[in-house]
XYZ file of C-alpha atoms in Angstrom:
401
model
C 132.678 95.729 76.521
C 131.501 99.181 75.339
C 131.397 101.852 77.974
C 127.891 103.030 78.799
C 127.142 106.677 77.937
C 126.530 109.191 80.705
C 123.158 108.703 82.337
C 122.946 105.025 81.445
C 123.257 102.219 83.966
C 124.083 98.646 83.038
C 122.640 95.685 84.853
C 124.399 93.895 87.665
C 123.263 91.481 90.329
C 122.316 92.425 93.855
C 119.813 90.938 96.290
C 117.549 93.008 98.444
C 114.893 91.498 100.642
C 111.358 92.258 99.470
C 109.155 93.100 102.417
C 106.175 94.251 100.374
C 105.854 91.770 97.543
C 105.783 88.029 96.993
C 109.447 87.320 96.376
C 112.510 89.460 96.773
C 113.564 92.429 94.739
C 116.767 92.491 92.735
C 118.020 96.073 92.595
C 119.940 97.029 89.490
C 122.122 100.064 89.096
C 120.874 101.541 91.326
C 78.728 102.353 80.225
C 81.889 104.400 79.891
C 82.752 103.105 83.301
C 84.941 100.495 81.652
C 88.021 102.650 81.036
C 90.073 101.556 83.948
C 93.812 101.346 84.093
C 94.382 102.384 80.533
C 96.240 104.818 78.287
C 93.667 107.517 78.970
C 91.446 105.713 81.423
C 91.377 104.658 85.016
C 93.827 103.668 87.703
C 93.916 103.160 91.465
C 94.279 106.302 93.563
C 97.519 106.946 95.335
C 97.388 106.944 99.107
C 99.937 107.584 101.806
C 101.653 104.321 100.904
C 101.791 105.264 97.234
C 99.740 102.242 96.172
C 96.073 101.545 95.544
C 92.847 103.068 96.748
C 93.464 102.355 100.410
C 96.363 101.209 102.592
C 97.570 98.008 100.986
C 97.261 94.920 103.192
C 100.911 94.085 102.717
C 100.814 91.650 105.614
C 98.825 89.396 103.319
C 101.423 89.652 100.588
C 104.219 87.703 102.195
C 107.781 88.017 101.027
C 109.047 84.780 99.512
C 111.219 83.418 96.757
C 114.628 84.121 95.317
C 116.013 87.493 94.314
C 116.000 88.543 90.704
C 119.209 87.843 88.871
C 119.945 90.456 86.221
C 122.389 89.886 83.428
C 125.578 91.902 83.142
C 125.644 94.857 80.801
C 126.578 93.926 77.257
C 125.615 90.285 77.610
C 123.170 90.029 74.761
C 122.945 89.516 71.061
C 123.403 92.298 68.552
C 120.796 91.287 66.052
C 118.661 93.929 64.492
C 115.265 92.477 65.263
C 114.130 91.448 61.785
C 110.540 92.652 62.121
C 110.118 93.591 58.482
C 109.417 97.239 59.263
C 112.643 98.885 58.239
C 114.807 97.188 60.856
C 118.508 97.240 59.912
C 120.103 93.949 58.910
C 121.320 91.780 61.819
C 124.787 92.729 63.007
C 124.843 96.079 61.216
C 124.537 98.082 64.444
C 126.668 97.367 67.491
C 125.546 97.519 71.099
C 127.369 100.770 71.867
C 125.534 102.538 69.045
C 122.165 101.258 70.212
C 122.824 102.276 73.810
C 123.982 105.752 72.799
C 120.950 106.311 70.555
C 118.436 105.115 73.151
C 120.083 107.127 75.929
C 120.101 110.341 73.911
C 116.455 109.822 73.023
C 115.407 109.163 76.626
C 117.239 112.240 77.909
C 116.141 114.623 75.166
C 114.548 117.900 76.220
C 112.709 118.324 72.924
C 110.929 115.052 72.126
C 108.006 113.124 73.634
C 110.190 111.885 76.507
C 110.670 115.370 77.968
C 107.082 115.842 79.240
C 107.035 112.559 81.176
C 110.177 113.151 83.278
C 111.139 111.782 85.735
C 111.147 108.143 84.642
C 113.238 104.989 84.436
C 113.820 103.201 81.148
C 115.446 99.993 80.077
C 115.967 97.910 76.957
C 117.166 94.340 76.755
C 116.858 90.964 75.091
C 116.176 87.467 76.361
C 119.602 87.292 78.010
C 119.103 90.333 80.218
C 118.951 94.094 80.543
C 121.341 95.702 78.037
C 120.916 99.374 78.906
C 118.900 101.517 81.284
C 118.764 104.974 82.779
C 117.083 107.128 85.403
C 115.969 110.400 83.843
C 115.294 113.222 86.268
C 112.918 116.103 85.681
C 114.306 119.583 85.189
C 113.131 120.413 88.686
C 115.085 117.530 90.172
C 112.069 115.453 91.204
C 112.562 112.022 92.742
C 114.394 109.565 90.519
C 112.924 106.211 89.550
C 115.136 103.143 89.369
C 114.569 99.563 88.342
C 113.739 98.623 91.917
C 111.162 101.370 92.534
C 107.854 99.765 93.548
C 104.726 101.123 91.918
C 101.215 100.292 90.854
C 101.363 99.425 87.157
C 97.632 99.646 86.368
C 96.857 98.133 82.950
C 100.301 96.624 82.530
C 98.696 94.011 84.835
C 96.628 92.809 81.874
C 99.617 91.311 80.079
C 100.513 89.363 83.221
C 97.028 87.881 83.502
C 96.914 87.080 79.806
C 100.241 85.262 80.099
C 99.014 83.420 83.210
C 95.985 82.079 81.343
C 98.056 81.058 78.308
C 100.484 79.194 80.571
C 97.751 77.549 82.619
C 96.008 76.376 79.420
C 99.347 75.164 78.030
C 98.918 77.487 75.071
C 95.518 76.082 74.080
C 92.951 78.805 74.712
C 89.243 78.111 74.406
C 86.947 80.355 72.381
C 85.594 81.673 75.681
C 89.115 82.508 76.891
C 89.793 84.452 73.718
C 86.517 86.329 73.953
C 87.156 87.435 77.532
C 90.841 88.236 77.035
C 90.180 90.329 73.937
C 87.495 92.284 75.812
C 84.397 91.170 73.900
C 82.551 89.372 76.715
C 79.878 91.981 77.380
C 80.985 92.653 80.983
C 81.487 96.370 80.478
C 80.204 98.039 83.662
C 83.257 97.438 85.805
C 84.235 100.199 88.239
C 86.795 98.953 90.790
C 87.677 96.424 93.471
C 88.310 97.144 97.149
C 91.630 96.116 98.720
C 90.231 93.556 101.160
C 87.936 91.781 98.725
C 88.269 88.427 97.028
C 87.808 88.121 93.270
C 84.239 86.894 93.763
C 83.469 89.783 96.109
C 84.850 92.230 93.575
C 82.725 90.737 90.809
C 79.642 91.162 93.029
C 80.576 94.757 93.936
C 78.451 97.585 92.502
C 77.689 96.834 88.820
C 80.822 94.814 88.107
C 78.829 91.676 87.323
C 76.338 93.366 85.025
C 76.284 91.818 81.556
C 75.530 94.003 78.537
C 74.096 92.173 75.516
C 74.737 95.313 73.472
C 78.517 94.960 73.868
C 78.743 91.172 73.680
C 81.046 90.278 70.805
C 82.274 93.871 70.437
C 85.586 95.230 71.699
C 85.127 97.425 74.773
C 88.271 98.079 76.828
C 87.755 97.538 80.542
C 88.513 95.453 83.605
C 85.237 93.577 83.880
C 86.194 90.977 81.282
C 89.251 89.691 83.133
C 87.608 89.889 86.550
C 84.665 87.787 85.399
C 86.973 85.408 83.555
C 89.033 84.874 86.703
C 85.906 84.115 88.720
C 84.711 81.621 86.102
C 88.174 80.027 86.082
C 88.136 79.153 89.771
C 90.017 82.154 91.160
C 86.955 83.623 92.888
C 87.941 82.746 96.498
C 91.379 84.384 96.199
C 92.271 87.684 97.821
C 95.200 89.889 96.803
C 97.823 87.658 98.424
C 96.266 84.534 96.987
C 96.199 86.057 93.513
C 99.892 86.914 93.648
C 100.732 83.330 94.618
C 98.493 81.931 91.895
C 100.003 84.146 89.197
C 103.470 83.044 90.257
C 102.437 79.389 90.066
C 102.389 79.823 86.295
C 104.688 82.791 85.622
C 107.362 81.802 88.143
C 108.333 83.117 91.568
C 111.036 85.190 89.891
C 108.267 87.407 88.478
C 107.897 89.291 91.742
C 104.536 90.945 92.291
C 101.813 91.861 94.732
C 98.235 93.104 94.344
C 96.892 96.290 95.903
C 93.383 95.025 95.185
C 92.170 91.745 93.650
C 91.781 93.268 90.199
C 93.319 91.119 87.472
C 93.283 93.914 84.912
C 94.952 96.571 87.013
C 95.856 95.690 90.588
C 99.506 94.630 90.327
C 102.263 96.374 92.289
C 105.782 95.581 91.117
C 108.835 97.248 89.586
C 110.789 97.354 86.332
C 113.256 94.740 87.583
C 110.499 92.161 88.029
C 108.568 93.079 84.892
C 111.785 92.799 82.922
C 112.108 89.196 84.110
C 108.586 88.558 82.799
C 109.351 90.057 79.384
C 112.622 88.149 79.077
C 110.824 84.887 79.850
C 108.419 85.661 77.009
C 111.264 86.361 74.579
C 113.131 83.188 75.552
C 110.021 81.040 75.178
C 109.991 80.034 78.842
C 106.489 81.504 78.873
C 104.093 80.383 76.170
C 102.960 83.963 75.724
C 105.716 84.249 73.099
C 103.575 82.184 70.742
C 100.445 84.111 71.757
C 101.838 87.567 70.954
C 99.410 89.095 68.492
C 97.197 85.998 68.611
C 93.479 86.447 67.906
C 93.935 90.229 67.665
C 90.738 92.227 67.220
C 89.982 95.647 65.799
C 89.592 98.320 68.498
C 88.879 101.749 66.977
C 85.127 102.398 66.632
C 85.794 105.008 63.935
C 87.838 102.738 61.653
C 86.725 99.187 62.504
C 83.932 97.446 60.608
C 80.556 98.665 61.914
C 79.438 96.998 65.125
C 82.793 95.452 66.062
C 84.217 98.012 68.521
C 82.589 100.134 71.213
C 85.303 101.776 73.281
C 89.068 102.165 73.116
C 91.373 104.336 75.240
C 93.622 104.962 72.223
C 93.043 108.293 70.433
C 90.831 108.032 67.361
C 93.822 108.977 65.211
C 95.426 105.595 66.023
C 94.100 102.191 65.016
C 95.678 99.405 67.064
C 94.545 95.822 67.501
C 94.154 94.032 70.840
C 95.316 90.464 71.409
C 95.507 88.275 74.537
C 95.900 90.882 77.286
C 98.102 93.189 75.204
C 98.044 95.747 72.420
C 99.445 95.293 68.932
C 100.762 98.680 67.812
C 100.012 98.158 64.143
C 98.449 101.445 63.093
C 98.832 101.552 59.291
C 100.389 105.009 59.392
C 102.363 105.173 62.662
C 102.618 101.642 64.001
C 105.623 99.328 64.066
C 103.833 96.143 65.095
C 105.205 96.098 68.655
C 103.326 94.422 71.523
C 102.622 96.447 74.668
C 100.417 97.029 77.706
C 100.568 100.607 78.978
C 99.101 101.492 82.369
C 97.303 104.622 83.483
C 100.083 105.787 85.816
C 102.616 105.696 82.979
C 104.152 102.202 83.206
C 104.792 101.088 79.609
C 106.262 97.648 78.798
C 106.851 96.509 75.226
C 108.280 93.774 73.001
C 109.277 94.604 69.439
C 107.504 93.052 66.462
C 110.482 90.805 65.753
C 110.373 89.367 69.309
C 114.040 90.239 69.792
C 114.002 93.218 72.147
C 111.939 94.320 75.129
C 111.718 97.647 76.894
C 110.084 99.429 79.826
C 109.200 102.969 80.809
C 108.580 102.992 84.577
C 107.001 105.898 86.432
C 103.949 106.573 88.558
C 102.107 109.815 87.922
C 98.766 110.318 89.676
C 98.473 114.018 88.876
C 95.581 113.512 86.468
C 93.196 111.982 89.013
C 89.987 113.911 88.467
C 87.774 112.202 91.043
C 89.186 111.257 94.480
C 86.435 108.652 94.851
C 87.120 107.078 91.454
C 90.301 104.965 91.336
C 90.169 104.922 87.544
C 90.295 108.624 86.796
C 93.978 109.043 85.894
C 95.759 108.201 82.659
C 99.370 108.708 81.577
C 100.035 105.509 79.638
C 99.704 107.017 76.191
C 102.294 109.703 76.948
C 104.725 107.043 78.166
C 104.016 104.998 75.049
C 105.015 107.922 72.858
C 108.364 108.137 74.637
C 108.834 104.382 74.643
C 108.160 104.185 70.930
C 110.927 106.714 70.290
C 113.382 104.791 72.467
C 112.453 101.552 70.692
C 113.009 103.110 67.265
C 116.328 104.598 68.364
C 117.484 101.245 69.754
C 116.593 99.310 66.621
C 117.927 101.903 64.171
C 120.895 103.151 66.161
C 119.790 106.723 65.477
C 118.570 109.076 68.270
C 115.003 110.252 67.961
């Protein structure tokens, strides 16, 4: 087995009781009010607990389930990915070369990864985590690991999308697609409160206001999923109930909790647990594998056909599509076709276009909160995406970026 470069940790198994989430945590190595929980949009405020807009009712989020089992370092395939976008031929790059390239890229002081330090990163395939590292800031700020709990903001959207796909056994209705590609017209969402149920959140402020002007047009925001959940029978559930319901379809090994009953942005988890989720997609255990990129819609109001897109958190210079609870990074100039769901605090999960590799950037940065009363006023997802894209390219090519 190749020796991991300095600064890189390889996965091993260890159980640690989870007192804050449903399940137990496996530690390894270690109006425009619809912008919530996005690359440049909104996210829950940090409080003394580090999660959500108010002290999280963790007593409601009981610890259950089995610990995460993480694969040993080096236990994966060496295929190149085969995504048709310049990926090297399968077998042409060995694991040691990929690990070295990704590690050098993550630790660089001169690329897009430098500004987002400190952070944790990992890359793997369906068999397990293949490489990871905890990158500290130059000032020696606290280090993130795979077991560090954090609010993941809009990375929650991919989880809900996968839940619906699984619950529908892969057969989504036209209404499902409309809501999960953010074209439902429910575009006045602001936030949920920690103690609310889904129905109470929908009724809160203007969350339930329907806009005919945005019906059928892409407008990124949390109102679509919240209303969809209420219409799908999840209305009576509070944060603890939502976590249990998500796990009924995703599996109890996808450990999570909710800081507020917001489907599009309320999840609290860690990289260990989200990695399990991504591996289950790659292996086909979750039907989301077949839904990656499905029913993708145009999102950039400046480049989409007139009248099809209203609001996107992605800069106007980028033209991505949006599928079932996740982005398709297919910009004609800079995209590689990867699937992702970045959150406003900087949590960035991805799967490559060839559905061979997955990766995560995990960090929680609330420094950009501009309004203490607005839980959606921070956004660091796009910066993490820039770093994650470099790590992905380095991993696939074997060349540091």
